[in-house]
Coordinates of C-alpha atoms in Angstrom, one line a residue:
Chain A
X200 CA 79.2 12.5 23.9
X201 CA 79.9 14.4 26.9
X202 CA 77.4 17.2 27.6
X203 CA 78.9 20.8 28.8
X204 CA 77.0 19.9 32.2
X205 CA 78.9 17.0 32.8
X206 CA 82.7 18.5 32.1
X207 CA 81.5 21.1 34.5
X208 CA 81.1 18.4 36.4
X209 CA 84.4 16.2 35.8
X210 CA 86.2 19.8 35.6
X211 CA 85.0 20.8 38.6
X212 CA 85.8 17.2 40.6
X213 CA 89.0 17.2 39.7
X214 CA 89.4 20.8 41.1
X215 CA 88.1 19.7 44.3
X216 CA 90.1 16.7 44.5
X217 CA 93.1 17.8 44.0
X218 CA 92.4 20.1 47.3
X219 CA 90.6 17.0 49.4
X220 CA 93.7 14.4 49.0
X221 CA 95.7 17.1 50.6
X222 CA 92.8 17.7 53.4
X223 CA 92.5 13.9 53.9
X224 CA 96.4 13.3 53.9
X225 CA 96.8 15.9 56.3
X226 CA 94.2 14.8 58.3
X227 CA 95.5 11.6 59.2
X228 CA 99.0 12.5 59.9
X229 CA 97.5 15.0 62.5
X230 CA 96.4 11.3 64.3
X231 CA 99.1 11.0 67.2
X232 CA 101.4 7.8 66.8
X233 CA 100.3 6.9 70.8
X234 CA 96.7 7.1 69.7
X235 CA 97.6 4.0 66.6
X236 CA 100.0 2.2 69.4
X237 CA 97.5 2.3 71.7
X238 CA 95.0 0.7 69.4
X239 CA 98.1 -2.3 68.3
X240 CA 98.5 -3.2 71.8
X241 CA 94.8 -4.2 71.9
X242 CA 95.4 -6.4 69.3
X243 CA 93.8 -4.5 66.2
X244 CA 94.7 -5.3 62.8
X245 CA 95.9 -2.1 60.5
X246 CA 92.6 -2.3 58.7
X247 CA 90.8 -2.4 61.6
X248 CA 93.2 0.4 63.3
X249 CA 92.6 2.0 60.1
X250 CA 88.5 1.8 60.2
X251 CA 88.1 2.1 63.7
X252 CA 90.7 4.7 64.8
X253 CA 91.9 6.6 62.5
X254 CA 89.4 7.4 60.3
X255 CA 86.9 8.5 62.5
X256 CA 89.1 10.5 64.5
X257 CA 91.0 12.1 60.8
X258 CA 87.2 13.3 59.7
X259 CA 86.5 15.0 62.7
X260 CA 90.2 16.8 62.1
X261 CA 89.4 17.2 58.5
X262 CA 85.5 18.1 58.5
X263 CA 86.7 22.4 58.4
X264 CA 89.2 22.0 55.7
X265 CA 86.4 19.5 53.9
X266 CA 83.1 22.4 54.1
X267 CA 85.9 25.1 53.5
X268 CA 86.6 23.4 50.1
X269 CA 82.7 22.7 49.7
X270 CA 82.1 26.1 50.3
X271 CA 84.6 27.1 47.9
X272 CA 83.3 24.9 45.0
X273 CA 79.9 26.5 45.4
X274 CA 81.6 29.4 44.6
X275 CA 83.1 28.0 41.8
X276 CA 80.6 26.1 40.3
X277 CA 79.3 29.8 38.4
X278 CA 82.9 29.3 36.0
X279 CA 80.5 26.6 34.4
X280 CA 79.0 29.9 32.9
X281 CA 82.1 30.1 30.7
X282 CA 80.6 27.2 28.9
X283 CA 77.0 27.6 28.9
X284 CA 76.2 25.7 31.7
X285 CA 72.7 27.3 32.3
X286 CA 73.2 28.0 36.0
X287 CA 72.4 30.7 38.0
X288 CA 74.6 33.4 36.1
X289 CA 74.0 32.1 32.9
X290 CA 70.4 32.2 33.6
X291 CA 70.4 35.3 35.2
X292 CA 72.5 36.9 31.9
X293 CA 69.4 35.5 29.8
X294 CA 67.2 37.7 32.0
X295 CA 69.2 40.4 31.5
X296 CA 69.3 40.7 27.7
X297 CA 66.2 40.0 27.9
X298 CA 64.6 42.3 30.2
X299 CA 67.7 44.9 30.9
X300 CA 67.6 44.8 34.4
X301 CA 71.0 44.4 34.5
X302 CA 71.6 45.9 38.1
X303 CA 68.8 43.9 39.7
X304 CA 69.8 41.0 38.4
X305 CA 73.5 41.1 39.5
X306 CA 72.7 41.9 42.8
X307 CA 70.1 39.2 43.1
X308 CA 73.2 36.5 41.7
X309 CA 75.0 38.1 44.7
X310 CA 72.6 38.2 47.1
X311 CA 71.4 34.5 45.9
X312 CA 75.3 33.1 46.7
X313 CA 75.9 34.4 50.1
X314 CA 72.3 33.0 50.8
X315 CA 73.7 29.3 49.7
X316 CA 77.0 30.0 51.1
X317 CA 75.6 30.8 54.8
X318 CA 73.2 28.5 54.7
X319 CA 76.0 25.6 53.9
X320 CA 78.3 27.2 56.9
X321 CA 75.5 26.7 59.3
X322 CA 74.8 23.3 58.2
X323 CA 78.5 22.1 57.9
X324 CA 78.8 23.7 61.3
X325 CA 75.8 21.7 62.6
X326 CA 77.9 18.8 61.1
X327 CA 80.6 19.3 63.0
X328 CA 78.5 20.3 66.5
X329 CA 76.7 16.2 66.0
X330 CA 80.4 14.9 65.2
X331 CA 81.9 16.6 67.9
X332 CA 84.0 13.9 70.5
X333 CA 83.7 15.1 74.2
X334 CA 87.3 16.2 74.7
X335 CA 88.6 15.7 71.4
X336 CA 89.2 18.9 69.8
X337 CA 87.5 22.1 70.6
X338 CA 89.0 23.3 73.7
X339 CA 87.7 26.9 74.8
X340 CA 84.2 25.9 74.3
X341 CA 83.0 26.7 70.7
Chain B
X142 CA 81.1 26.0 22.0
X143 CA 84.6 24.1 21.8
X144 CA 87.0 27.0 22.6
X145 CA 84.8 28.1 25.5
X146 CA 84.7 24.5 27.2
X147 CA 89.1 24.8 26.9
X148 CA 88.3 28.3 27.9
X149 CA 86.8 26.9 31.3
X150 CA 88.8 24.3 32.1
X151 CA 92.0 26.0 31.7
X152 CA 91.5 28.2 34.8
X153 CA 90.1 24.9 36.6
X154 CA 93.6 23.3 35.2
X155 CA 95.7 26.2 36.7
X156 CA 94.0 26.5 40.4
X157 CA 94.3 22.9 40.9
X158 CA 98.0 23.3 39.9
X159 CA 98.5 26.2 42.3
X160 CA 96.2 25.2 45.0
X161 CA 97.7 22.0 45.7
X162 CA 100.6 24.0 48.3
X163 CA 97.9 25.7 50.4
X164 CA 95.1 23.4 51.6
X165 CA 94.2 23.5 55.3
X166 CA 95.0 27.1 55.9
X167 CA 92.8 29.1 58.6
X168 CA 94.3 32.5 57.6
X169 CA 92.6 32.7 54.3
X170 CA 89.9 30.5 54.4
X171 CA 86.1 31.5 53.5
X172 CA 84.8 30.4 57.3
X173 CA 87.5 32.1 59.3
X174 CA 87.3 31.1 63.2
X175 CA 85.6 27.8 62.8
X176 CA 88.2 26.3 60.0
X177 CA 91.2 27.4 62.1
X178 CA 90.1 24.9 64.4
X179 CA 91.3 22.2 62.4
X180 CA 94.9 22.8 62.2
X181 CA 95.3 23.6 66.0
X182 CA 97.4 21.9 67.9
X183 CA 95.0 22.2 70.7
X184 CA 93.2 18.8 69.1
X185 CA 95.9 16.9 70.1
X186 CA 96.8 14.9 72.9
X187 CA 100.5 14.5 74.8
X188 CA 102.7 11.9 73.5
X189 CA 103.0 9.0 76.2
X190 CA 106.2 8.5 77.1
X191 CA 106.1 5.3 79.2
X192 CA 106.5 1.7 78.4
X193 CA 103.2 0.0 77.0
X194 CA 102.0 -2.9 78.8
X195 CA 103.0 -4.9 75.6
X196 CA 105.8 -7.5 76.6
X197 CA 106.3 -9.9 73.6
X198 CA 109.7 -9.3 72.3
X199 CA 108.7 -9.5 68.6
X200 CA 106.1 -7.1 69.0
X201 CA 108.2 -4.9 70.7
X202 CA 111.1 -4.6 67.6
X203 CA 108.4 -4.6 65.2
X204 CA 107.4 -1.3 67.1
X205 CA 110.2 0.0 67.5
X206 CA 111.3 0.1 63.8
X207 CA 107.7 2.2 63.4
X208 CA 107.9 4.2 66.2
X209 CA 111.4 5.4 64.3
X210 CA 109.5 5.6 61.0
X211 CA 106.7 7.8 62.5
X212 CA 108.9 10.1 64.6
X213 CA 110.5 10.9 61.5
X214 CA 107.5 11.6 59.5
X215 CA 105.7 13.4 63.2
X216 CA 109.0 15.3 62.8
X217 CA 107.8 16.6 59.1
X218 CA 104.5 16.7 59.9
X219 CA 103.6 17.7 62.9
X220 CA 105.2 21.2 63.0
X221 CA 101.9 22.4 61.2
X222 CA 99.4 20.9 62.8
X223 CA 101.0 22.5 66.0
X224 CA 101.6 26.1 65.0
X225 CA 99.3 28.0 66.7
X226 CA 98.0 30.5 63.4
X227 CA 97.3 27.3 61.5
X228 CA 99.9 28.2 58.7
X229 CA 100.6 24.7 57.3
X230 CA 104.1 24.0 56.4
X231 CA 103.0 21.0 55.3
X232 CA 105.0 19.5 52.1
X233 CA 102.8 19.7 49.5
X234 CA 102.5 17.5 46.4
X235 CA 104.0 19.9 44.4
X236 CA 107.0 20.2 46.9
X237 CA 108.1 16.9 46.4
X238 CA 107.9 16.8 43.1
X239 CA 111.3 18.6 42.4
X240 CA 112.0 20.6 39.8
X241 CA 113.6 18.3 37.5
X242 CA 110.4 16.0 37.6
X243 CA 108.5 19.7 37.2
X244 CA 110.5 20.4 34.1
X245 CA 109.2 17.1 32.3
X246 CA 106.1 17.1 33.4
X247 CA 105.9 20.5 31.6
X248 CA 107.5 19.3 28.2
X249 CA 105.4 16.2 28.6
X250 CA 102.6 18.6 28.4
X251 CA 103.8 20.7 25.8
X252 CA 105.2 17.6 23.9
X253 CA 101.5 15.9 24.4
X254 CA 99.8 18.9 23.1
X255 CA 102.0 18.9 19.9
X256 CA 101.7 15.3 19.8
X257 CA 98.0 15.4 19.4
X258 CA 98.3 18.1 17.0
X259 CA 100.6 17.0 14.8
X260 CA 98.4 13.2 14.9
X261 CA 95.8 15.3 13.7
X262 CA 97.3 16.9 11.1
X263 CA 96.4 16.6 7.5
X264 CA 99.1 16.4 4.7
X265 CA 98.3 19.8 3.4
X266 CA 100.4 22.9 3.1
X267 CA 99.0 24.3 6.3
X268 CA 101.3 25.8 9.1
X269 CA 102.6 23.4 12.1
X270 CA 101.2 23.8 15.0
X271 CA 105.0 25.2 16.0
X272 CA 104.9 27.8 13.5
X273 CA 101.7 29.1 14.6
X274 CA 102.6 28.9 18.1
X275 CA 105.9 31.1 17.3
X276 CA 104.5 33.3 14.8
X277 CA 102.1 34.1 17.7
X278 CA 103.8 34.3 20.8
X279 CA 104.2 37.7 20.9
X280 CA 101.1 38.6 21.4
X281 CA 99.8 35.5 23.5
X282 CA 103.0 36.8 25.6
X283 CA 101.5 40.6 25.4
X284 CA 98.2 39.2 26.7
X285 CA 99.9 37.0 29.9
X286 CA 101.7 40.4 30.4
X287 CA 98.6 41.6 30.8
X288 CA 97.3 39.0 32.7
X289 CA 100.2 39.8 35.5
X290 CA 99.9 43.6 35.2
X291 CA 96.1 43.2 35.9
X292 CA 96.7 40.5 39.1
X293 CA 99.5 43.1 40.3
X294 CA 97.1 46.1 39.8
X295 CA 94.7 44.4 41.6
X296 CA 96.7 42.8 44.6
X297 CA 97.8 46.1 45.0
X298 CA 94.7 48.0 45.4
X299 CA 93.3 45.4 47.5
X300 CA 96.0 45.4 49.9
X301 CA 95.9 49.1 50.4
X302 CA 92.2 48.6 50.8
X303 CA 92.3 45.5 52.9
X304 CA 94.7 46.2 55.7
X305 CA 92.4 49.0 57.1
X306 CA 89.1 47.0 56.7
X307 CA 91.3 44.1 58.9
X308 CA 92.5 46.7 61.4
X309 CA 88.9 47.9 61.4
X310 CA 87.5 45.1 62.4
X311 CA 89.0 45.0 65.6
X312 CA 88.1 48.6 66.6
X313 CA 87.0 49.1 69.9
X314 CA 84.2 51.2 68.1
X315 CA 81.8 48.9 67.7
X316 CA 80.0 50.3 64.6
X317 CA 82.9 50.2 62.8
X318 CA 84.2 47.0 63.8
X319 CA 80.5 45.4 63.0
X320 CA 80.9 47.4 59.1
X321 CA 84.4 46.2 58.4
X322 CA 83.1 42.8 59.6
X323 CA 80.0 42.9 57.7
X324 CA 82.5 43.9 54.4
X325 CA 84.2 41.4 54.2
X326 CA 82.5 38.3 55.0
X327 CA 80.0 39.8 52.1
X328 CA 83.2 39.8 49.7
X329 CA 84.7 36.7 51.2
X330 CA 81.8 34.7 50.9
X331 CA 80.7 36.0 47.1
X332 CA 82.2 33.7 44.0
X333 CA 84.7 35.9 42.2
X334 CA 82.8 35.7 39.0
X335 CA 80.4 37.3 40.1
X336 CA 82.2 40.5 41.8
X337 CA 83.6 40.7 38.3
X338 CA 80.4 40.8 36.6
X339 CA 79.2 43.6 39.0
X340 CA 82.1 45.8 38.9
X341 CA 82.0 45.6 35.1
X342 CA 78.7 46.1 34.5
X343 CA 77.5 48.5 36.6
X344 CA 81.0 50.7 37.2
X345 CA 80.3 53.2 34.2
X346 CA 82.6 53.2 31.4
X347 CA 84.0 57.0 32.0
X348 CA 84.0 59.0 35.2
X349 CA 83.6 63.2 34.7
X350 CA 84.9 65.3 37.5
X351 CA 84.9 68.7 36.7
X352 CA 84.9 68.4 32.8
X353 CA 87.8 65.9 33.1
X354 CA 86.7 62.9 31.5
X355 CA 88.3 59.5 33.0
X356 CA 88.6 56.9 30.7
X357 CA 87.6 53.8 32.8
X358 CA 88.4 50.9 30.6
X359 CA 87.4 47.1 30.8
X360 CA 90.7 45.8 32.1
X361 CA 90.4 48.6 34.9
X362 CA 87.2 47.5 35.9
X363 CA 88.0 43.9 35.7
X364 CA 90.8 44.9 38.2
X365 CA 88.7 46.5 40.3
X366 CA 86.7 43.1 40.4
X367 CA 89.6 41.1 41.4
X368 CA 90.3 43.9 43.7
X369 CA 87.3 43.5 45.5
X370 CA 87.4 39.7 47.1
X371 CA 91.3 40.7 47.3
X372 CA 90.4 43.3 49.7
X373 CA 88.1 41.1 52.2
X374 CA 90.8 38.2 52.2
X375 CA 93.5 40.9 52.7
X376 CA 91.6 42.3 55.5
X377 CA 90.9 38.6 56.9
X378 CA 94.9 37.8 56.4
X379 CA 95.6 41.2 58.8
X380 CA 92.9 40.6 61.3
X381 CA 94.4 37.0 61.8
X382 CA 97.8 38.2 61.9
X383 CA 97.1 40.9 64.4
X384 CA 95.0 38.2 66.6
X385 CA 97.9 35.7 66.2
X386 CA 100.3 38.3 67.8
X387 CA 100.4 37.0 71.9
X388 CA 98.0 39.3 74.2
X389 CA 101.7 40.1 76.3
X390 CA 102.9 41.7 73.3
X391 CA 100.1 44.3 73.9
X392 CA 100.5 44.3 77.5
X393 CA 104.3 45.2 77.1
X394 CA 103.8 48.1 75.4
X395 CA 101.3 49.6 77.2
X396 CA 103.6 49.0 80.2
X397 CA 106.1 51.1 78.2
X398 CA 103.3 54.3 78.1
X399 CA 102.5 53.4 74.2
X400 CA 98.5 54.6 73.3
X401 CA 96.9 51.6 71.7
X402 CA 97.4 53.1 68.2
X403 CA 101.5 53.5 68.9
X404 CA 101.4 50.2 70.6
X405 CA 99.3 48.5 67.3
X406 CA 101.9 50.5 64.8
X407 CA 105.1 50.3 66.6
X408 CA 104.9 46.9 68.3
X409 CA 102.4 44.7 66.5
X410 CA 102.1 45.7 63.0
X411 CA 105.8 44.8 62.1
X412 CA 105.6 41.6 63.8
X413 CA 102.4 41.1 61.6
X414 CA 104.3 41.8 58.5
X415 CA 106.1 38.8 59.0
X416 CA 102.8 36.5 59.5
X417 CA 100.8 37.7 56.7
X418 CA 103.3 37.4 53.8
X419 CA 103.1 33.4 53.2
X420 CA 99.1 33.7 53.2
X421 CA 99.1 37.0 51.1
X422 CA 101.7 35.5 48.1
X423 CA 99.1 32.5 48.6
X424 CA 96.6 34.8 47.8
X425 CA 98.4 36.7 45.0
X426 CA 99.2 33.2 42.8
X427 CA 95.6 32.5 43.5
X428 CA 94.5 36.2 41.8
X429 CA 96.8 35.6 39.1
X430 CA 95.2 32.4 38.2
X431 CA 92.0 33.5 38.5
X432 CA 92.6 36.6 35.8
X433 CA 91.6 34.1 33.2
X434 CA 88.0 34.9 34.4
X435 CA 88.3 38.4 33.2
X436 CA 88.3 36.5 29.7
X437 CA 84.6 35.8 30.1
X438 CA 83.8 39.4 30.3
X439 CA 85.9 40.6 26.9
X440 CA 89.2 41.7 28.5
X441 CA 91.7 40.5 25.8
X442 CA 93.9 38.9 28.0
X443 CA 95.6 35.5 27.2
X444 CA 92.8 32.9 26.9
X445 CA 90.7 35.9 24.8
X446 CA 93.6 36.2 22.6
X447 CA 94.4 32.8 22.7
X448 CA 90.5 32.2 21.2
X449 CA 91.2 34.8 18.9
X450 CA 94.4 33.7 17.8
X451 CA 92.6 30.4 17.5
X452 CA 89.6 31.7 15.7
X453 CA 92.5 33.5 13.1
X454 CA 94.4 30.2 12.3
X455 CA 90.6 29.0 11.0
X456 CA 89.3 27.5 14.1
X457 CA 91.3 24.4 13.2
X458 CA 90.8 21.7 16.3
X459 CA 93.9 20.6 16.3
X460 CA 95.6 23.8 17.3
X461 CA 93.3 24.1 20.4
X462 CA 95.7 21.9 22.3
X463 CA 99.2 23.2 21.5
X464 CA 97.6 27.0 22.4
X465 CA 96.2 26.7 25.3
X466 CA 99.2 24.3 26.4
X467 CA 101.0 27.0 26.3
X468 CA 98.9 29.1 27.8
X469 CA 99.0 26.9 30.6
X470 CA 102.6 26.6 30.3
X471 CA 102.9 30.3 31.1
X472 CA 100.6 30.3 34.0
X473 CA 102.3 27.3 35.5
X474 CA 106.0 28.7 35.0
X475 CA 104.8 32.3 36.7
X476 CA 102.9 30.9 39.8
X477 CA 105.0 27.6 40.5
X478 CA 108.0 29.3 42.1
X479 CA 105.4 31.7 43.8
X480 CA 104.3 28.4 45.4
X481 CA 107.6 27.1 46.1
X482 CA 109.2 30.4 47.9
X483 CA 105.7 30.9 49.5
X484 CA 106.9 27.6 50.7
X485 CA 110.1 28.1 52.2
X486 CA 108.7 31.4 53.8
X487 CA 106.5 29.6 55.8
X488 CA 108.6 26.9 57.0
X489 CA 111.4 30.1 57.4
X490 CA 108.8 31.8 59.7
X491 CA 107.9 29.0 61.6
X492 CA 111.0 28.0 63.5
X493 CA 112.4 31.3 64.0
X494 CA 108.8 32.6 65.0

């Protein structure tokens, strides 16, 4: 038997998914076509192309749009309220009937998100500061 | 907790539906100047033009029938990845699909709904799950009425609300410019759930100003919820569009004697018009998916009624797929061609832009 935890969890995959093949697929088309000819004429397989090329340089592309859609999920993740998934609004609710500190509570919920949500920009942008390539990208010095 | 866990997914079921068309968009996006980066054309090197130092003749066709597949699909594809405000016109999933495919795939999901119910069904006297579905429609259609009047109400307010937070945040007063900034990355950056918990529970249920009492219903604060995280994405939308417009555009009209407020009203705003439409019908499809929300705070809207029509038929588990099918249905029918023409304004704006 599934548990309500884990259909958040499936629920909330899918969600994401859906938005990450688009990310990915767009990622890799923004590789040029020289940059993939280049890497032929040394003699690379497609795989290797692929592993070597590609890929590394489609994560750097994608690695935004990726923490913009992580960053998003953590937002969503409090929908898994809706089926008493005890997280941190369901939890919080409890307190409230409980104690009737309604206001407090909310604004500590709110307070509590844009906590996690800056705290996962800064890391993600860290992410992206250790990924950056030396003249790939990021022209105007970010 | 059955109907709560369809409850749930449904919204999950409709964003991912709607949300396939607008993926790697700066404009609207919850980390603003660092996720434009990614769809700049700036990250990408010339194309080389000259001969590669590759001679072998079979090598060479091989390439050359690629090369003519790849310049076909740069063609498609590159156009987004260059535009300088990050809009993708990227074909989405959903744009290839076509609406033929778009039509079965949404009696395969009606049919499969049915299906399952109608498997289910026992050989007594009880009413199809067609019968209940039409016997109820109505109202279920009453309550996505609702749904849209709510998502309208709330774009609506937030617009009116956003623009000036957007235009405010690139005052040249810097106390200002710092407060509009400060609104709305904290609305931009809060889960929309939450907003509507706050405006719900702590806006007060009537409003007195002198001796006139002001109803202030559930719906209207759950639209003031939606209204809230509409406002700091409207007001990000603007600021983007008015930063998109080229710094000669300003120069111009001050050379023509325009103040900066004429030069910002007369010259830039209508250009911004233009620029922020695509991203704002983005944002409206993606408001009137997430109305379903305002289920889990007691606005009867369709997935409340839905449960309650539910809960009146006796809670029977096979009707929970044919009624919330069609509540998806609905919500798939009304925000697909938002999608689509969202769509076509983009890839409208971007060649004649």
């Amino acid at each position: 038997m599934v548990t309500n935890v884990q259909w958040a969890i499936i629920s909330l995959s899918l969600f994401a998914g859906a938005f990450n093949i688009e990310i990915f697929r767009s990622g890799i088309e923004a590789i040029p076509e020289s940059t993939v000819e280049a890497a032929e004429s040394f003699g690379l397989s497609r795989w290797q192309i692929y592993r070597l090329v590609v890929l590394p340089m489609a994560i750097r592309v994608c690695l935004p749009a990726l923490g913009n859609n992580l960053v998003n999920l953590v937002k969503t993740t409090n929908l898994a309220y809706a089926i008493a998934v005890p997280e941190l609004l369901y939890v919080s609710k409890q307190i409230w009937s409980d104690s009737t500190n309604v206001r407090e509570m909310m604004f500590f919920v709110l307070f509590a998100y844009l906590f996690l949500v800056f705290v996962l920009v800064a890391i993600l942008n860290g992410i992206e500061r250790r990924l950056a390539i030396p003249g790939f990208g990021q022209q105007g010095g970010h | 907790m059955l109907r709560y866990r369809d409850a749930f997914t449904l919204p999950a079921i409709f964003s991912s539906a709607g949300f396939l068309q607008q993926v790697p968009r700066g404009s609207f996006s919850p980390r603003g100047e660092g996720a434009r980066r990614a769809d700049e054309g700036a990250l990408l090197p010339e194309r080389e033009s000259g001969p590669s130092p590759a001679r072998l003749d079979d090598l060479r066709s091989r390439r050359r029938r690629i090369r003519g597949e790849r310049r076909e699909r740069d063609r498609k594809s590159w156009p987004h990845v260059l535009s300088p405000e990050g809009r993708g016109g990227a074909e989405s999933i959903t744009g290839r699909i076509g609406f033929g495919r778009l039509a079965l795939l949404f009696v395969l999901v009606v049919g499969v709904g049915a299906g399952v119910a109608v498997a289910q069904q026992p050989a007594a006297v009880k009413a199809t799950s067609l019968e209940v579905l039409v016997r109820w429609a109505p109202l279920l259609l009453w309550g996505f009425g609702f749904n849209i009047l709510i998502s309208i109400m709330a774009m609506a307010i937030g617009t009116v609300a956003g623009v000036p937070v957007g235009i405010a945040q690139l005052s040249r007063f810097k106390p200002l410019r710092i407060a509009a900034g400060v609104v709305t990355q904290l609305f931009r950056n809060s889960p929309w759930l939450v907003l509507l918990f706050l405006c719900v529970f702590l806006i007060p249920f009537e409003i007195r100003i002198f001796g006139l009492r002001i109803p202030f219903p559930d719906w209207a604060k759950a639209t003031m919820g939606f209204a809230l995280p509409v406002m700091a994405n409207t007001s990000e939308i603007a600021r983007g569009a008015i930063q998109s417009v080229a710094t000669g555009q300003w120069d111009s009209a001050r050379a023509l004697g325009l103040t900066r407020r004429q030069a910002l009203y007369l010259v830039i705003m209508p250009q911004c018009v233009k620029r922020m439409l695509p991203p704002w019908m983005n944002l409206y499809s993606l408001v009137a998916m997430s109305t379903v929300n305002a289920s889990v705070v007691g606005v009867s809207e369709m997935i409340t009624l839905t449960s309650q029509v539910h809960a009146a038929e006796g809670s029977r588990p096979e009707l929970l797929a044919p009624l919330y099918a069609f509540a998806l249905a609905c919500f798939f029918i009304y925000c697909y061609p938002i999608g689509k023409w969202t769509q076509a304004l983009e890839r409208r704006y971007q060649t004649s832009s």
